[in-house]
Amino acid sequence: FGEGTAQKPKSGNHFNDNEYKYTAQDIRFTTKDGHMYAICLGVPTEPLMIKSLVGEKIGDVTLLGSEEKLSWKEESDGLTIQPAMTWPSDHAVVFKIGFEK
């Protein structure tokens, strides 16, 4: 359900937010109505690679809470999203990803 370096502790059942420093590369996913939502647990400062989307045909990528048109590209190793000029949050961001049919 996600990718990145922050993983669930082997000894416990839950994340302890004090144990981890989340980054934009720590991504969690959910879906609704045919779209995938990629939740970045930090704000990207450089191009963001979502490796879990290798081989998917992406139709559109939008940033929730923003009207800005994003620059993105499907690549052989995943989906790369260029950083936005401004972010709707200082803590985490959500990308809405549509797929071609």
XYZ file of C-alpha atoms in Angstrom, residues 6-77:
72
model
C 9.725 4.447 6.508
C 8.542 0.971 7.426
C 6.460 -0.468 10.226
C 8.631 -1.408 13.223
C 9.258 -5.151 13.441
C 8.662 -5.194 17.190
C 5.416 -3.231 17.346
C 2.021 -3.044 15.740
C 1.871 0.666 14.971
C 3.991 3.506 13.696
C 5.230 5.842 16.360
C 5.447 9.233 14.652
C 8.308 10.194 16.950
C 10.461 7.349 15.549
C 10.305 8.416 11.888
C 11.144 11.415 9.774
C 8.858 11.029 6.786
C 9.883 12.410 3.397
C 8.136 12.962 0.068
C 9.508 9.566 -1.016
C 7.348 7.912 1.654
C 4.161 7.458 -0.334
C 0.905 5.759 0.615
C -1.829 4.854 -1.857
C -5.590 4.646 -1.872
C -8.163 4.394 -4.672
C -11.638 5.732 -5.306
C -13.863 5.893 -8.388
C -11.158 4.655 -10.777
C -8.452 7.042 -9.571
C -5.397 6.388 -7.449
C -4.375 8.887 -4.782
C -0.671 9.050 -3.951
C -0.204 10.620 -0.529
C 3.329 11.958 -0.026
C 4.210 12.169 3.656
C 6.433 15.158 2.915
C 6.583 17.937 0.334
C 8.725 17.156 -2.748
C 11.641 19.513 -3.389
C 12.904 17.591 -6.420
C 11.282 15.391 -9.082
C 9.245 12.648 -7.430
C 9.493 9.106 -8.800
C 6.596 6.769 -8.035
C 8.054 3.358 -8.790
C 4.859 1.439 -8.034
C 3.352 2.719 -11.295
C 5.815 1.001 -13.660
C 3.950 -0.155 -16.757
C 0.724 1.730 -16.001
C -0.805 3.965 -18.673
C -1.310 7.304 -16.928
C -3.982 9.640 -18.267
C -3.660 12.611 -15.914
C -1.990 13.753 -12.703
C -3.350 16.581 -10.569
C -2.366 18.025 -7.204
C -5.265 18.162 -4.764
C -5.863 21.674 -3.449
C -4.147 23.318 -6.423
C -5.147 24.607 -9.854
C -1.537 24.374 -11.094
C -0.916 22.202 -14.143
C 1.733 19.654 -13.225
C 4.529 18.401 -15.428
C 4.801 14.611 -15.308
C 6.188 11.792 -17.421
C 5.834 8.024 -17.630
C 9.291 6.464 -17.614
C 10.638 2.913 -17.693
C 11.136 2.937 -13.906
